[in-house]
Short mmCIF file of C-alpha atoms in Angstrom, two decimals:
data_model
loop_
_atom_site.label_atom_id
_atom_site.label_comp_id
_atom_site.label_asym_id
_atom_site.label_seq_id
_atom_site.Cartn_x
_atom_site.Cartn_y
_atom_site.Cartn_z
CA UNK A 1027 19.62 -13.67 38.45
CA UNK A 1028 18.88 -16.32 40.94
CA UNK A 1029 18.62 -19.70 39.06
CA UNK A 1030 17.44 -22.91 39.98
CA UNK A 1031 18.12 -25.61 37.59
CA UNK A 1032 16.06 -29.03 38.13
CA UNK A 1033 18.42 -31.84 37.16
CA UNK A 1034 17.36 -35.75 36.72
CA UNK A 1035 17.96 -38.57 39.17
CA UNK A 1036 18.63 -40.85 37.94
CA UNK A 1037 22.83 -40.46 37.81
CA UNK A 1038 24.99 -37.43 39.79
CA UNK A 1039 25.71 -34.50 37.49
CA UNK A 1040 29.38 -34.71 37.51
CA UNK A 1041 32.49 -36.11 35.89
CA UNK A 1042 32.77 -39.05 34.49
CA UNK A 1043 29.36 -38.35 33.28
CA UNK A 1044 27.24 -40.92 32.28
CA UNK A 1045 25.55 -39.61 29.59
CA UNK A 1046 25.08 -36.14 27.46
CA UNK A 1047 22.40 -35.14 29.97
CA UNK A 1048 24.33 -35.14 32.70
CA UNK A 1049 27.32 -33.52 31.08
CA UNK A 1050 25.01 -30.53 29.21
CA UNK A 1051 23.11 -30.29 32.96
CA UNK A 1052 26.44 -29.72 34.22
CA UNK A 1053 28.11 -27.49 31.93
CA UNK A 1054 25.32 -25.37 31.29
CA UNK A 1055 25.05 -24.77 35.21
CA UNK A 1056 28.77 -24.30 35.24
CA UNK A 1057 28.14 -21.59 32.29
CA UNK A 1058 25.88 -19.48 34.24
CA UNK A 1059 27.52 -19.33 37.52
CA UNK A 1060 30.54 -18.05 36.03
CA UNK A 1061 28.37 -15.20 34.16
CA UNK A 1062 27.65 -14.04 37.61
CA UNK A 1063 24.14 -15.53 38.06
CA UNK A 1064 23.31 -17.72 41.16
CA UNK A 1065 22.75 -20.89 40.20
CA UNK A 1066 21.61 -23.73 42.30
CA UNK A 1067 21.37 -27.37 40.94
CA UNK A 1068 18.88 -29.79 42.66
CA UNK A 1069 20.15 -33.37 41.55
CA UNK A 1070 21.50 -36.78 43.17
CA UNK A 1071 24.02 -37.58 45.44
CA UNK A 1072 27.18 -37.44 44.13
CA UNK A 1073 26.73 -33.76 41.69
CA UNK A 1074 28.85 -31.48 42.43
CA UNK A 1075 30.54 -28.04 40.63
CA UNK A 1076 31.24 -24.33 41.18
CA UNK A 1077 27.40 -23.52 41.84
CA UNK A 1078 25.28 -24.33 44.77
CA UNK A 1079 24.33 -28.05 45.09
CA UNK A 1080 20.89 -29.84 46.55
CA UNK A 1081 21.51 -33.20 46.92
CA UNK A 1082 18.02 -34.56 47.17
CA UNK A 1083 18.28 -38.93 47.31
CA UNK A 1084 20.67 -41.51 45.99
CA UNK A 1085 20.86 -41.90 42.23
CA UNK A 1086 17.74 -43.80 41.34
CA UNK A 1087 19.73 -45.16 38.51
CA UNK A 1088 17.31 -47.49 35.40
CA UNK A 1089 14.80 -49.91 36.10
CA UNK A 1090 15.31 -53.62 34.75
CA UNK A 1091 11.81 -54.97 35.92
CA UNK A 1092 8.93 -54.36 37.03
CA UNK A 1093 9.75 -54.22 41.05
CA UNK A 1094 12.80 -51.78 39.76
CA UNK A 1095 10.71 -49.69 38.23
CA UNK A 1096 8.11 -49.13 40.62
CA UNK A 1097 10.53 -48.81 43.57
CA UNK A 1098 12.24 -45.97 41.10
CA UNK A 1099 9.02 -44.20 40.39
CA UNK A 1100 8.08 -44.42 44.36
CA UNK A 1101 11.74 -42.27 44.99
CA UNK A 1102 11.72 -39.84 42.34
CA UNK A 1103 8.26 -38.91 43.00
CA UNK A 1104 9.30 -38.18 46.91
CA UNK A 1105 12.11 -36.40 45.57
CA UNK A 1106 10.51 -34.13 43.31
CA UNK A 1107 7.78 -33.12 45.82
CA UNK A 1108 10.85 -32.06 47.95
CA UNK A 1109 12.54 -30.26 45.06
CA UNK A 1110 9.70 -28.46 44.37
CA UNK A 1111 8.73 -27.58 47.67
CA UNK A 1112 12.14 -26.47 48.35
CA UNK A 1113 12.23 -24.34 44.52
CA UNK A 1114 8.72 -22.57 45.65
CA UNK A 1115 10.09 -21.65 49.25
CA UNK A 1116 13.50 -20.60 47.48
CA UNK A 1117 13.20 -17.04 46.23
CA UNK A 1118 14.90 -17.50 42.76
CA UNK A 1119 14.11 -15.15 39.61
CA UNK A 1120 14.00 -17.83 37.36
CA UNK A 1121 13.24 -21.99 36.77
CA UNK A 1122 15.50 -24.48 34.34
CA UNK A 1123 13.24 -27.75 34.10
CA UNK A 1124 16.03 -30.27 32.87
CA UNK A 1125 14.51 -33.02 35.03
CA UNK A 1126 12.37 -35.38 32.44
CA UNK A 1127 9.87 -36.06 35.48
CA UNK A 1128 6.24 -34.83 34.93
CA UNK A 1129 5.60 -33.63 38.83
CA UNK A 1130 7.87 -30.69 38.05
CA UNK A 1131 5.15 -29.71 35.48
CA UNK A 1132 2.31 -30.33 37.30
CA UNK A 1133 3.35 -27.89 40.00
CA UNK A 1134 4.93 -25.21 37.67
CA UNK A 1135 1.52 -23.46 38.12
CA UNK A 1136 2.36 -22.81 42.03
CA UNK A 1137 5.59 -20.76 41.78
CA UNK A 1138 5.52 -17.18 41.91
CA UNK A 1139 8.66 -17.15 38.45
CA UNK A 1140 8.80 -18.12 35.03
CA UNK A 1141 9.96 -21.71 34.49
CA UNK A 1142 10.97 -23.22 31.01
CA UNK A 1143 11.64 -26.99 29.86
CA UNK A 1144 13.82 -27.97 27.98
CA UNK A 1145 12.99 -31.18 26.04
CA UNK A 1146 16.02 -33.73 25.52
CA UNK A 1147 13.39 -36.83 24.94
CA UNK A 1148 10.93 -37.64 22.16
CA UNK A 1149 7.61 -38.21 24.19
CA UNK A 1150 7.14 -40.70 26.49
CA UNK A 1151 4.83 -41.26 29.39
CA UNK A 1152 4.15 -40.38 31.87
CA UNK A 1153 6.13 -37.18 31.24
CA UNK A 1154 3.91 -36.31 28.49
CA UNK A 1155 1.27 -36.24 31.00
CA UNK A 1156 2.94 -33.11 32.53
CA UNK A 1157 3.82 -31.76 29.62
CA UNK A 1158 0.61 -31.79 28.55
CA UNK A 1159 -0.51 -30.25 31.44
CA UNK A 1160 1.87 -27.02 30.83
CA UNK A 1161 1.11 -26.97 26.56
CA UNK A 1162 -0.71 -23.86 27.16
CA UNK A 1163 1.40 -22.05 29.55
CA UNK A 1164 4.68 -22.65 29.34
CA UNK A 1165 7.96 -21.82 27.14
CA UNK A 1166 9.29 -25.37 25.91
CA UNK A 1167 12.94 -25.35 23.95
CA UNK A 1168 13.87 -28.67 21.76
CA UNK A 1169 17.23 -29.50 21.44
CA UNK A 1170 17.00 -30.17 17.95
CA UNK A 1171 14.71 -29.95 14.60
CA UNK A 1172 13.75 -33.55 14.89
CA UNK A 1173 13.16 -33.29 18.61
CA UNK A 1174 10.97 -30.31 18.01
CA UNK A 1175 9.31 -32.13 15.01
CA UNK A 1176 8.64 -34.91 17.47
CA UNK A 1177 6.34 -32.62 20.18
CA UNK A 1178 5.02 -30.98 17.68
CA UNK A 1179 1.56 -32.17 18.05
CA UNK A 1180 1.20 -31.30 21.91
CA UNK A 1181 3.11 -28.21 22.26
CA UNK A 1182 3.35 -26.39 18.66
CA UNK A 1183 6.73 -25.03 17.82
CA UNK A 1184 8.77 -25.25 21.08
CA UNK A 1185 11.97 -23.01 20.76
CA UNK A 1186 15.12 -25.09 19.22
CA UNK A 1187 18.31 -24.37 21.34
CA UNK A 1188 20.86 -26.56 20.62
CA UNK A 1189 23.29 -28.07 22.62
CA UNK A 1190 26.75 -26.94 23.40
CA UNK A 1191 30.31 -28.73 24.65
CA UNK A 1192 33.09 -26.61 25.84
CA UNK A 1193 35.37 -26.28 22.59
CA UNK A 1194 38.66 -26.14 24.85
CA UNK A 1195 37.77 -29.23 26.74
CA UNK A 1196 37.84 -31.13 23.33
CA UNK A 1197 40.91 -30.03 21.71
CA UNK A 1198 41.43 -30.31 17.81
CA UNK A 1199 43.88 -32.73 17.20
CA UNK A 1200 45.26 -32.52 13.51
CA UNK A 1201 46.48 -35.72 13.20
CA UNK A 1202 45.37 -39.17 14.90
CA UNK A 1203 47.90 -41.33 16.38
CA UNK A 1204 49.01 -44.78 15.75
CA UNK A 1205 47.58 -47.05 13.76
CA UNK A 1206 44.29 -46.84 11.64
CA UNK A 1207 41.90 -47.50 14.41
CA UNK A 1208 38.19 -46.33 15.34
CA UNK A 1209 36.30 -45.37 18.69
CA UNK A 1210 32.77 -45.51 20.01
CA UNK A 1211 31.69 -44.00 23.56
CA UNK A 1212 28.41 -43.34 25.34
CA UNK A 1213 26.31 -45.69 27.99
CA UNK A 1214 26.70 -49.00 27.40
CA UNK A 1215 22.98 -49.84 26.61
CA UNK A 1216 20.86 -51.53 24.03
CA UNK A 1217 19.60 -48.15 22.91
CA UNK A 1218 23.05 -47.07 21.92
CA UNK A 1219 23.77 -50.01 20.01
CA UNK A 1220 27.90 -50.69 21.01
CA UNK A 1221 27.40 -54.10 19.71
CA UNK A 1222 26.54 -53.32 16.20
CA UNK A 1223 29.82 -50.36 16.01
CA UNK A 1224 32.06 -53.44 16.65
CA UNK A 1225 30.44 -55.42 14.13
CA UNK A 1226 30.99 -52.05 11.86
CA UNK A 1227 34.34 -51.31 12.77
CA UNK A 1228 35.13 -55.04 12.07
CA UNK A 1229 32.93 -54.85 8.73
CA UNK A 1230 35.53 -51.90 7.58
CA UNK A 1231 38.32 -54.01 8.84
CA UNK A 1232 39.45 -51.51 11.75
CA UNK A 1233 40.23 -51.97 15.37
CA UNK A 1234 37.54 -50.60 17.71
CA UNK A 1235 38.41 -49.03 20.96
CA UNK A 1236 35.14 -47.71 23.02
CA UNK A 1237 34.42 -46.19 26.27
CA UNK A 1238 31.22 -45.45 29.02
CA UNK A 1239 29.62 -46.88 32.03
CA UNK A 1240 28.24 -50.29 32.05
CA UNK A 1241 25.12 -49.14 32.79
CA UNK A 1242 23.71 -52.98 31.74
CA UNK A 1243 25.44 -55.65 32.90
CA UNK A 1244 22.75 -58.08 30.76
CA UNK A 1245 23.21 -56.48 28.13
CA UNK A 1246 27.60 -56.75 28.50
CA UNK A 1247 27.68 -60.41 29.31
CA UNK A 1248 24.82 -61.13 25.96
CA UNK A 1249 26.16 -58.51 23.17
CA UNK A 1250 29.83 -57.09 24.40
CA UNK A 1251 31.47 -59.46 25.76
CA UNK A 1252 31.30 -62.72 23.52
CA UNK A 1253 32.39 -60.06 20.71
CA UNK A 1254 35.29 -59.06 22.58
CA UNK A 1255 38.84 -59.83 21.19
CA UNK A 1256 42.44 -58.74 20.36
CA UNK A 1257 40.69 -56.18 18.12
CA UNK A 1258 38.48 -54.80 20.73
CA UNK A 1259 39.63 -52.54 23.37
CA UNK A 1260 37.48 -51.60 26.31
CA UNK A 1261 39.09 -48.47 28.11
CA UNK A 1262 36.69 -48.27 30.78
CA UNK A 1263 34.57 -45.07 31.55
CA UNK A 1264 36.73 -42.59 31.63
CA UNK A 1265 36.58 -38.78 32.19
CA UNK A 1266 36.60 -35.40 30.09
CA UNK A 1267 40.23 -35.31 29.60
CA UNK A 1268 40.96 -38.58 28.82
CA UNK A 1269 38.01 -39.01 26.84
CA UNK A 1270 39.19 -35.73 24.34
CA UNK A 1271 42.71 -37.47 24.15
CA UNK A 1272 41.17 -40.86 23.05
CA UNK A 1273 38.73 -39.19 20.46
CA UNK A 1274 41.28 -36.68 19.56
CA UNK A 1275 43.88 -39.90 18.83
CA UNK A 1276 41.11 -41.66 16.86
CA UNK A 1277 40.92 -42.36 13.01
CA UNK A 1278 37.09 -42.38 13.07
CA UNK A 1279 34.36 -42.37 15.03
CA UNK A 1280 31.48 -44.42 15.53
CA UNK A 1281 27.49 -43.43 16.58
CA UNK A 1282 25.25 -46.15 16.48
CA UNK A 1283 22.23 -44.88 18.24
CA UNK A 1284 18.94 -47.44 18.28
CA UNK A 1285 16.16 -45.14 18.54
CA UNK A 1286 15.43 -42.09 17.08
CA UNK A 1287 18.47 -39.83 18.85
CA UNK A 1288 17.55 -36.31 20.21
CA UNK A 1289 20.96 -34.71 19.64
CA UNK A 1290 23.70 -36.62 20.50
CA UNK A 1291 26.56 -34.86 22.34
CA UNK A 1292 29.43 -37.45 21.45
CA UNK A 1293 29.24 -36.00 18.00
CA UNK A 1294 29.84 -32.88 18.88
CA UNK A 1295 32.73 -34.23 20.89
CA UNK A 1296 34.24 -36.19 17.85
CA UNK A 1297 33.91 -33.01 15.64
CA UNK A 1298 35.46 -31.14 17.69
CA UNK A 1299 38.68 -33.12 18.25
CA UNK A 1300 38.58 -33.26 14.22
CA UNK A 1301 37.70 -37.19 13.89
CA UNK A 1302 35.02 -37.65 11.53
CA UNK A 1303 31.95 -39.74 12.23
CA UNK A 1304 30.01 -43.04 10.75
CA UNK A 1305 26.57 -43.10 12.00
CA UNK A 1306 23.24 -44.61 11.49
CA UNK A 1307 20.95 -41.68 10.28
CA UNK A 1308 18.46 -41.50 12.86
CA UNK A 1309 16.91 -38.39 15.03
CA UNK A 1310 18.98 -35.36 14.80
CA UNK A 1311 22.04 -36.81 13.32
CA UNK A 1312 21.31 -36.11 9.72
CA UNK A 1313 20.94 -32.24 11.48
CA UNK A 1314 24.32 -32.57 13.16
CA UNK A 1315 26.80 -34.35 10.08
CA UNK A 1316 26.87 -32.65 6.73
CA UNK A 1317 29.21 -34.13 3.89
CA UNK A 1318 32.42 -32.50 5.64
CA UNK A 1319 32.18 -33.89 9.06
CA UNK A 1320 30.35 -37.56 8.42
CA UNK A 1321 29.07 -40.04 6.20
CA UNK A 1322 25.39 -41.53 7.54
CA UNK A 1323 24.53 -45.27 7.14
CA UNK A 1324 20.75 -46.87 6.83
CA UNK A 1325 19.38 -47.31 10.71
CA UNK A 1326 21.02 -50.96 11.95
CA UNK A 1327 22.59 -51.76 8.93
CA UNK A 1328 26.14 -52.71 10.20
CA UNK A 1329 27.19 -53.67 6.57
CA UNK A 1330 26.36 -50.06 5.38
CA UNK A 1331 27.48 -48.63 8.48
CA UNK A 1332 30.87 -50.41 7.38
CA UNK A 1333 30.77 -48.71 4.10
CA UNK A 1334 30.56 -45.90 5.63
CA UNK A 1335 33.21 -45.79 8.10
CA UNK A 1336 36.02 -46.13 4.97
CA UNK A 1337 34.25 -43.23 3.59
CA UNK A 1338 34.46 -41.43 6.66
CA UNK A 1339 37.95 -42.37 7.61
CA UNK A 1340 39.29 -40.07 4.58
CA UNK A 1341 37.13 -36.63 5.43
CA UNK A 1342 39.29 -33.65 6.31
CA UNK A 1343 39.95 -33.12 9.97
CA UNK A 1344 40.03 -29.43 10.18
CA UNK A 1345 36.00 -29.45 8.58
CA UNK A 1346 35.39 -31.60 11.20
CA UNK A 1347 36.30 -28.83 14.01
CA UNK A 1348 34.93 -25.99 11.83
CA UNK A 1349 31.78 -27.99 11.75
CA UNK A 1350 31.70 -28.46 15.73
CA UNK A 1351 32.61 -24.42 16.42
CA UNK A 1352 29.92 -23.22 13.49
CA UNK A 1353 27.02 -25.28 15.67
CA UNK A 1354 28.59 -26.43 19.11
CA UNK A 1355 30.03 -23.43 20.94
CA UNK A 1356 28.69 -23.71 24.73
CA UNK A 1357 28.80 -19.50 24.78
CA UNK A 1358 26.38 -19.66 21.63
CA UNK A 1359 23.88 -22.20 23.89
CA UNK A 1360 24.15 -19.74 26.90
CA UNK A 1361 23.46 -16.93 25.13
CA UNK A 1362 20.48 -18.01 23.76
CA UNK A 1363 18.96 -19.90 27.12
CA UNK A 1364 19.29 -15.88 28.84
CA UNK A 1365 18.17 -14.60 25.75
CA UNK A 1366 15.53 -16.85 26.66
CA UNK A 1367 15.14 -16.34 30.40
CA UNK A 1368 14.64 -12.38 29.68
CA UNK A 1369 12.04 -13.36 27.11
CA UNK A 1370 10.22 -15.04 29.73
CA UNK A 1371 10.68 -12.81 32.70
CA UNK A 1372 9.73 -9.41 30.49
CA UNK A 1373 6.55 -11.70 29.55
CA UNK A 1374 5.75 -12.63 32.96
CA UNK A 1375 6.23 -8.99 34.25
CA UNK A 1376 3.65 -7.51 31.49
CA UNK A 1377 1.40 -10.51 32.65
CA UNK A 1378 1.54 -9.26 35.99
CA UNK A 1379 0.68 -5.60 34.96
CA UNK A 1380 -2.00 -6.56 33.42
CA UNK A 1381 -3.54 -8.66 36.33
CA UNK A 1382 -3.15 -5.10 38.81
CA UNK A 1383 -4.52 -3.50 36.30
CA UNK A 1384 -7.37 -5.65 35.85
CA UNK A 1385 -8.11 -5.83 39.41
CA UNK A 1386 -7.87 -2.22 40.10
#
């Protein structure tokens, strides 16, 4: 087939990512190019990977205030009237919505192909608007039971696909190395909450090392930095391969999420490099950890979070990576987004019967 997969702006799909969205955008475009579709990826400056890239503005990146945000909103709305001016003139079999951006929605209605969302947000507006817009019409896949639980009342029961890393990228590592020691990684943000896994990994009485953009320099110079010491090791944001060696080095791992989560893609990362996890039990991490691979803590409770990183620090390594192969394989998430895509295209070519028929 002839894809065309519509990315966000807001930062370029490609390595280091800066997030799970960018990395599942990019891996899942990756995937289907190398099945032998055509894929082309309409995203910010900067994306890049064996597919066909449309680079359509500078990353519009987060807004911090209110002139931010509108000047953000102004660009991304110019972009997406260009991506999807650009998708409708483009001749492709088939639509991946992974942008988060309601215009895409709004002007599903003029293409001539099947196009499907998938949802990696609980609602907000004013994507909801779109989505709204499309809760009669169109094929929507969560990325999780909670996620799914959370749309619910707009769109039904959207499909649940879940997310997939590439297994070989993060290697199982049987043993950790050095001393007792445990990691965190993801944007540094509020949302993610890196302040409160070095007040955990303290709390358990273990050195923290922890990795990611700073996406927030506020929030670094008010929560990261004045907790910063001998026992805290920024390594910067680093890349796939030395992200997998970090993790894969680690004692424990740390996810300490603010809000309700979606999925959460690090997990899947730490599982499969066979370090168990201490989280908060939010979103779809109570989905993701059973009693092999994690032990979950009350929501911002560093104390219990704590408690339950020497609890996690002692799980077997090896149920770790079963865990991550059993729910994580990116071959399993392909398969089921072209299971999906044939779904969609035998359901739009009945539709389209039907309407000859009707008007014969």
């Amino acid at each position: 087939m002839k894809i065309a997969i519509i990315a966000h702006l807001k930062f370029p799909i490609a390595q280091p990512f800066s997030g799970g969205l960018e990395m599942h955008t990019h891996l899942l475009a990756s995937a289907l190019q190398a099945r032998g579709h055509a894929v082309t990826l309409y995203a910010s400056e900067g994306s890049g990977g064996e597919f066909d890239l449309v680079s359509v503005c500078a990353p519009t990146g987060c807004a911090f205030d209110d002139v931010s945000e509108a000047r953000i909103d102004a660009a991304e709305h110019a972009a997406y009237v260009r991506i999807m001016d650009a998708v409708a003139a483009g001749g492709y079999d088939f639509v991946h919505n992974n942008s988060l951006h309601y215009l895409p929605l709004l002007r599903a209605g003029e293409l001539a192909v099947p196009m499907v969302t998938a949802l990696h947000t609980p609602p907000f507006e004013p994507f909801v608007r779109g989505v709204r817009a499309r809760a009669r019409d169109m094929t929507f896949a969560a990325v999780s039971p909670s996620l799914a639980r959370e749309w619910r009342d707009l769109i039904g029961e959207p499909q649940v696909i879940g997310n997939g890393i590439d297994l070989d990228a993060f290697a199982y590592s049987a043993r950790p190395v050095g001393a007792p020691h445990a990691i965190w990684m993801g944007r540094l943000v509020p949302e993610k909450g890196p302040h409160l896994a070095i007040d955990a990994a303290r709390a358990a009485g273990l050195p923290l090392k922890f990795a990611g953009p700073r996406s927030n320099p506020a929030y670094w110079d008010s929560e990261i930095a004045p907790r910063l010491g001998d026992d805290i090791t920024y390594l910067g944001h680093l890349g796939h391969d030395d992200l997998a060696r970090r993790v894969g080095e680690a004692h424990v791992a740390l996810c300490t999420p603010r809000w309700e989560e979606p999925f959460g893609l690090v997990l899947a990362e730490f599982l499969a490099c066979g370090t168990p996890v201490a989280a908060f039990r939010r979103g779809a991490i109570p989905d993701i950890l059973d009693a092999s691979s994690g032990v979950l803590a009350e929501a911002d409770d560093v104390a219990d979070l704590g408690r339950a990183v020497t609890r996690a620090i002692r799980l077997n390594r090896a149920d770790c990576r079963r865990r991550a192969e059993h729910l994580f394989d990116a071959s399993t998430m392909t398969d089921r987004y072209e299971d999906l895509y044939e779904i969609e295209l035998q359901r739009a070519a009945r539709a389209a019967i039907a309407a000859r028929v009707s008007n014969a």
